[in-house]
Short mmCIF file of C-alpha atoms in Angstrom, two decimals:
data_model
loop_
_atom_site.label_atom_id
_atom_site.label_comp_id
_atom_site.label_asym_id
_atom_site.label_seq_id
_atom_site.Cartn_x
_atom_site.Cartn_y
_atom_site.Cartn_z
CA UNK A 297 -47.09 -48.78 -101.47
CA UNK A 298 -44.22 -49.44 -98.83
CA UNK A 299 -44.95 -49.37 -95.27
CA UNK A 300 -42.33 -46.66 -95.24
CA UNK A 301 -43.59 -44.63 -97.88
CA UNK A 302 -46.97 -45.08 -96.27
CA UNK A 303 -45.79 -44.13 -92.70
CA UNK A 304 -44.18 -41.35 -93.89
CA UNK A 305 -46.84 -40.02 -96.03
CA UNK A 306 -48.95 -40.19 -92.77
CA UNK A 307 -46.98 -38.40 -90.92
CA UNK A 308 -45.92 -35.07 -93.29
CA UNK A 309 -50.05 -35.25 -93.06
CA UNK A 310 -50.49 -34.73 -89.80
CA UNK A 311 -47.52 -32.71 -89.52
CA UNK A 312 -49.14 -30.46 -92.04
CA UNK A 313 -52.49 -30.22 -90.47
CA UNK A 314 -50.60 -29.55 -87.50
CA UNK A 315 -48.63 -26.74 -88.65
CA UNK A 316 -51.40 -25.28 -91.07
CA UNK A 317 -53.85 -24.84 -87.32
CA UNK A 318 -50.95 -22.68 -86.59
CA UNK A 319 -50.50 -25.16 -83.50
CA UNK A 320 -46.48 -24.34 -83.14
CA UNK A 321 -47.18 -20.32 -82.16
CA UNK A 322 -50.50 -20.51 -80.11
CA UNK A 323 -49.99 -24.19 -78.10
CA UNK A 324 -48.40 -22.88 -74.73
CA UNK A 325 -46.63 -26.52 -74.84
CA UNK A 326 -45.04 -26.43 -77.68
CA UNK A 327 -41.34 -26.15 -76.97
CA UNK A 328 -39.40 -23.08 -77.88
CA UNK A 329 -37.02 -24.43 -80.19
CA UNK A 330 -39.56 -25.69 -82.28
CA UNK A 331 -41.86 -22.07 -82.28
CA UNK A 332 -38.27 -20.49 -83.31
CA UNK A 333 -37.28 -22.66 -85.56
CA UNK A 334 -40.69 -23.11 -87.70
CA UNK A 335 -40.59 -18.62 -87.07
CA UNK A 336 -37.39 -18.54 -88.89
CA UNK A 337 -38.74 -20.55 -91.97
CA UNK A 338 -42.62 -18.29 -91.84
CA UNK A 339 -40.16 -15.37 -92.15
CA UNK A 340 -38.99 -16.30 -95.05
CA UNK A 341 -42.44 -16.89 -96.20
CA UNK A 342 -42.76 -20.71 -95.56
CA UNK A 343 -46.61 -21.16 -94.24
CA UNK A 344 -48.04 -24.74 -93.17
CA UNK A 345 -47.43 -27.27 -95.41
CA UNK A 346 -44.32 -26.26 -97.03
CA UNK A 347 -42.60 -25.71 -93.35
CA UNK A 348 -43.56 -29.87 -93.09
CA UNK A 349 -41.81 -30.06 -96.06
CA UNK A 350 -38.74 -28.28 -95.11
CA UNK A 351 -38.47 -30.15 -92.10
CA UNK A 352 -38.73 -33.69 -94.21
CA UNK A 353 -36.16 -32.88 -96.68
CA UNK A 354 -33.54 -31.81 -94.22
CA UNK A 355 -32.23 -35.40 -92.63
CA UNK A 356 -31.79 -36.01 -96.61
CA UNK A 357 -29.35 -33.07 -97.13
CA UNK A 358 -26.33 -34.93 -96.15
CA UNK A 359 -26.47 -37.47 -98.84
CA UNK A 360 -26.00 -34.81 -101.74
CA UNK A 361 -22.35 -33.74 -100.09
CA UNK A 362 -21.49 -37.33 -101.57
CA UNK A 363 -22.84 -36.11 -105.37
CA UNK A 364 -19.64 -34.53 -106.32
CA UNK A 365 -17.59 -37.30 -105.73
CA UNK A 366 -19.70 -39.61 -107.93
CA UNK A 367 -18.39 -37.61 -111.34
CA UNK A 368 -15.19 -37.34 -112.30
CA UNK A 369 -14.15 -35.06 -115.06
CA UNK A 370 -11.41 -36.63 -117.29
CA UNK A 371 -9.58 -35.68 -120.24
CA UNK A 372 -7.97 -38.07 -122.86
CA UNK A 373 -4.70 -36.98 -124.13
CA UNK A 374 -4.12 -39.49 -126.45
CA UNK A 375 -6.64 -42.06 -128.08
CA UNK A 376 -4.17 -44.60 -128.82
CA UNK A 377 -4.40 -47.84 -126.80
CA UNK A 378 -8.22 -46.95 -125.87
CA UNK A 379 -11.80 -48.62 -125.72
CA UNK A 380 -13.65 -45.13 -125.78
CA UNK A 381 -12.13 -42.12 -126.33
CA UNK A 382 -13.33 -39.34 -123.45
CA UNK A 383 -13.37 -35.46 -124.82
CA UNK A 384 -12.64 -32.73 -122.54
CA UNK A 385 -15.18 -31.87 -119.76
CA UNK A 386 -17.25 -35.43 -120.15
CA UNK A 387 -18.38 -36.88 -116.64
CA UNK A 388 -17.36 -40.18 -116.08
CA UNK A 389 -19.00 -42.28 -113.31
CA UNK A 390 -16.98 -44.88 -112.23
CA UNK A 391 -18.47 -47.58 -109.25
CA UNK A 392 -16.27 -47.70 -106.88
CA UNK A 393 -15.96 -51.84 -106.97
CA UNK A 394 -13.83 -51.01 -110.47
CA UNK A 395 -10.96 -49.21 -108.25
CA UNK A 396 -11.40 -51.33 -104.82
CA UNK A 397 -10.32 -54.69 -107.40
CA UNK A 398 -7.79 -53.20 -109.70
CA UNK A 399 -4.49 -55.01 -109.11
CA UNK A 400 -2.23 -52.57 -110.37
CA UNK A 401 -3.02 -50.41 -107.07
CA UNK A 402 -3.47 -52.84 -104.45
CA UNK A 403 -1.57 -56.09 -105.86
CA UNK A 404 -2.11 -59.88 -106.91
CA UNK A 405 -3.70 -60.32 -103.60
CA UNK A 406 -6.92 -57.73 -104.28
CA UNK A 407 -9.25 -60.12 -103.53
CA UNK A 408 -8.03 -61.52 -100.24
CA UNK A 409 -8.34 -59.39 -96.93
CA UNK A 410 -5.18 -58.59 -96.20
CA UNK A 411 -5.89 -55.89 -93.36
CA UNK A 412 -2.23 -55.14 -92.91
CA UNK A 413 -2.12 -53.16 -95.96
CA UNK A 414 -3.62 -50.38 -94.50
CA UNK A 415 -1.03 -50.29 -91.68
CA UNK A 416 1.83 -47.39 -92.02
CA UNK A 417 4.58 -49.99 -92.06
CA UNK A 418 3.07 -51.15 -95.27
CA UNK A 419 3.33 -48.17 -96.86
CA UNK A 420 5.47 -48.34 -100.73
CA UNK A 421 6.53 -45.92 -103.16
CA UNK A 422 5.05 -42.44 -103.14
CA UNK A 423 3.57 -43.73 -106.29
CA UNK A 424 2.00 -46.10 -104.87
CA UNK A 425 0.39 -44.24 -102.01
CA UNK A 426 -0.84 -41.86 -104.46
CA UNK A 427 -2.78 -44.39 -106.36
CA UNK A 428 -3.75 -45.84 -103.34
CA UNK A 429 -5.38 -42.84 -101.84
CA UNK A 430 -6.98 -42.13 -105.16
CA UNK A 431 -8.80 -45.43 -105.48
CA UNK A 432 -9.97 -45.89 -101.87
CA UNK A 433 -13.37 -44.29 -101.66
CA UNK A 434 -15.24 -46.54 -99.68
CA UNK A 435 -18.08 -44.36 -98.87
CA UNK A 436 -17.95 -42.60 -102.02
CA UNK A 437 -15.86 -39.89 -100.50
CA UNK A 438 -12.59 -40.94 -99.38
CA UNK A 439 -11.24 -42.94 -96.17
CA UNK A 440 -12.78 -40.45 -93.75
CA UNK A 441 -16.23 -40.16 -94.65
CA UNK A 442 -18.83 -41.21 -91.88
CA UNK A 443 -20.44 -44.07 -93.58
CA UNK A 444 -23.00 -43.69 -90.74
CA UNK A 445 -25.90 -41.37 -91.78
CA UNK A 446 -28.33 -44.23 -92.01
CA UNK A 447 -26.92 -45.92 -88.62
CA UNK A 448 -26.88 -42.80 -86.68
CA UNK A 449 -30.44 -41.48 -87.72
CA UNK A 450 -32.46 -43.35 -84.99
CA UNK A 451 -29.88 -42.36 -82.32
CA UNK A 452 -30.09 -38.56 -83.39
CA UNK A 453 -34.14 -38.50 -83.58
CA UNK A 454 -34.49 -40.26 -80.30
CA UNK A 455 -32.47 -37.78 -78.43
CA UNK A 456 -33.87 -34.70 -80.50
CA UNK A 457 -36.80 -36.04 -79.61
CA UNK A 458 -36.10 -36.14 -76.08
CA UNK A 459 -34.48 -33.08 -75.98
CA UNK A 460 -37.98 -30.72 -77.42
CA UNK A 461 -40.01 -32.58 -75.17
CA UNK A 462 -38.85 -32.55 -71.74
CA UNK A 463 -35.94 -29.36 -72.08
CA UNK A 464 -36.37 -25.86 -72.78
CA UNK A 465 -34.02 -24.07 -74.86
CA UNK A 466 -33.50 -20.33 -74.86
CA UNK A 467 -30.82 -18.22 -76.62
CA UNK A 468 -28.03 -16.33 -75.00
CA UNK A 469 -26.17 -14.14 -76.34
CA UNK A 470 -27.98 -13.41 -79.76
CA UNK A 471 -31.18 -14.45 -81.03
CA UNK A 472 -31.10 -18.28 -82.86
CA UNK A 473 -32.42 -16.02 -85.89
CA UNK A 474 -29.53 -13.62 -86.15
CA UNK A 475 -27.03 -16.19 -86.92
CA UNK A 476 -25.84 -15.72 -90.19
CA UNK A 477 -24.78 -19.05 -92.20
CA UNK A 478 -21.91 -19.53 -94.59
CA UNK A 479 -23.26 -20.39 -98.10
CA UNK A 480 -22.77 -23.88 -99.79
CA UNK A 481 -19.37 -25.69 -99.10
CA UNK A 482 -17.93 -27.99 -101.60
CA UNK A 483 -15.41 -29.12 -99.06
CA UNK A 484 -18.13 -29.00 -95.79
CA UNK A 485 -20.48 -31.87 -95.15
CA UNK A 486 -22.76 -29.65 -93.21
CA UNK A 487 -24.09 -25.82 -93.35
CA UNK A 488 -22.32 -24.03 -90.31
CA UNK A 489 -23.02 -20.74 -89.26
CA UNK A 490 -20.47 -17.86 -90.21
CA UNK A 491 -17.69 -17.52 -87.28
CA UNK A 492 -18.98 -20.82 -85.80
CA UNK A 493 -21.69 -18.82 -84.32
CA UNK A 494 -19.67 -16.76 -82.52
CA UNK A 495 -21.73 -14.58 -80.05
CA UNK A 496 -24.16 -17.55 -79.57
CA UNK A 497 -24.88 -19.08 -76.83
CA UNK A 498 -28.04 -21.24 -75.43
CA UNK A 499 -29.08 -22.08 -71.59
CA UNK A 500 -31.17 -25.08 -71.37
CA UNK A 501 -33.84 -26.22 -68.76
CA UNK A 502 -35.81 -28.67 -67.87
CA UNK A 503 -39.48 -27.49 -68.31
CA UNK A 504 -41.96 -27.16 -65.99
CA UNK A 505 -43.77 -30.43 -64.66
CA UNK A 506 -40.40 -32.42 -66.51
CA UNK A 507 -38.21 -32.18 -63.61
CA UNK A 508 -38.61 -35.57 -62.26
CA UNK A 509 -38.37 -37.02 -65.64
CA UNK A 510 -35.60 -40.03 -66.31
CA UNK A 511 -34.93 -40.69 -69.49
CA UNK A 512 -34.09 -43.75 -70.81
CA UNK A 513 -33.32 -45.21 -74.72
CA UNK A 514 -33.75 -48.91 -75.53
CA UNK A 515 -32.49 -50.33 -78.84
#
């Protein structure tokens, strides 16, 4: 087995054990946040184990909002001319390599670097912008997407990390567990509450024997 798989394993183990002693409601250290948070999910019947499992599947969410770009439903007017002939409603999954080389969109030059094509005075035909923006998915979801989910992963656990250990973190306004959140967005890359949260506020502290704390983050 991997290192990673077998780090991982050990930890959703002791986070399990943890959680199943029922450490997160009667350990007076535990930081607020965290009691809330693994509240919310025994609320809606989540007990030990299966809150460890929540909480493991969660940095994974973000990859599926790149699932519906990876099919692309196309229908075949005419046969003639064809390799395979596509019926209506068949999923196609196309790498996207196949439209990042095709001359026809980016020209004779394809496989040289030519950064100055991306550049607005480069710009052609409407045509050919259209093309263009339909064959540039770099990240599987268009020009925009943050490519960095797997970059930015040690960055955001480090000063999550940080933050439940030496802060506390109370709710103004509302409770955390009132806010309502949207359903799923086709469009959104993350779940956001309804009204961006309007209503919601949170006052943070440093807790008690933390105040002369200095944090510090080494790569």
């Amino acid at each position: 087995m991997p290192k990673a798989y077998k780090a991982r394993s050990t930890l959703q183990n002791i986070a399990c054990k943890w959680y199943s002693e029922d450490h997160d409601i009667h350990d007076p250290s535990v930081s607020a946040l965290v009691r809330n948070r693994a509240g919310a999910l025994q609320k809606n019947g989540l007990l030990g184990c299966e809150i460890v499992k929540f909480e493991v599947i969660l940095p994974n969410v973000a990859t599926l909002d790149a699932v519906p770009t990876f099919y692309w439903p196309l229908l075949v007017t005419t046969p003639e001319g064809t390799t395979y002939i596509l019926k209506k409603d068949t999923d196609l999954q196309l790498p996207a390599g196949v439209e990042h080389y095709e001359v026809s969109v980016w020209g004779a030059d394809v496989n040289v670097f030519n950064p100055e094509r991306f550049l607005p005075s480069s710009k052609g035909s409407t045509e050919d912008e259209r093309k263009r923006k339909a064959a540039y998915i770099p990240f599987g979801g268009g020009r925009h997407l943050c490519p960095g989910r797997n970059l930015a992963l040690a960055e955001i656990i480090g000063f999550a990390s940080a933050l439940l250990l030496g802060f506390e973190i109370e709710a103004v306004g509302m409770g955390f567990g009132n806010v309502k959140m949207l359903g799923p967005q086709l469009a959104g890359g993350t779940v956001r509450p309804e009204r961006y949260g309007a209503g919601l506020g949170a006052e943070i502290a440093m807790r008690q024997g933390w105040e002369d704390v200095e944090w510090r983050f080494e790569c």
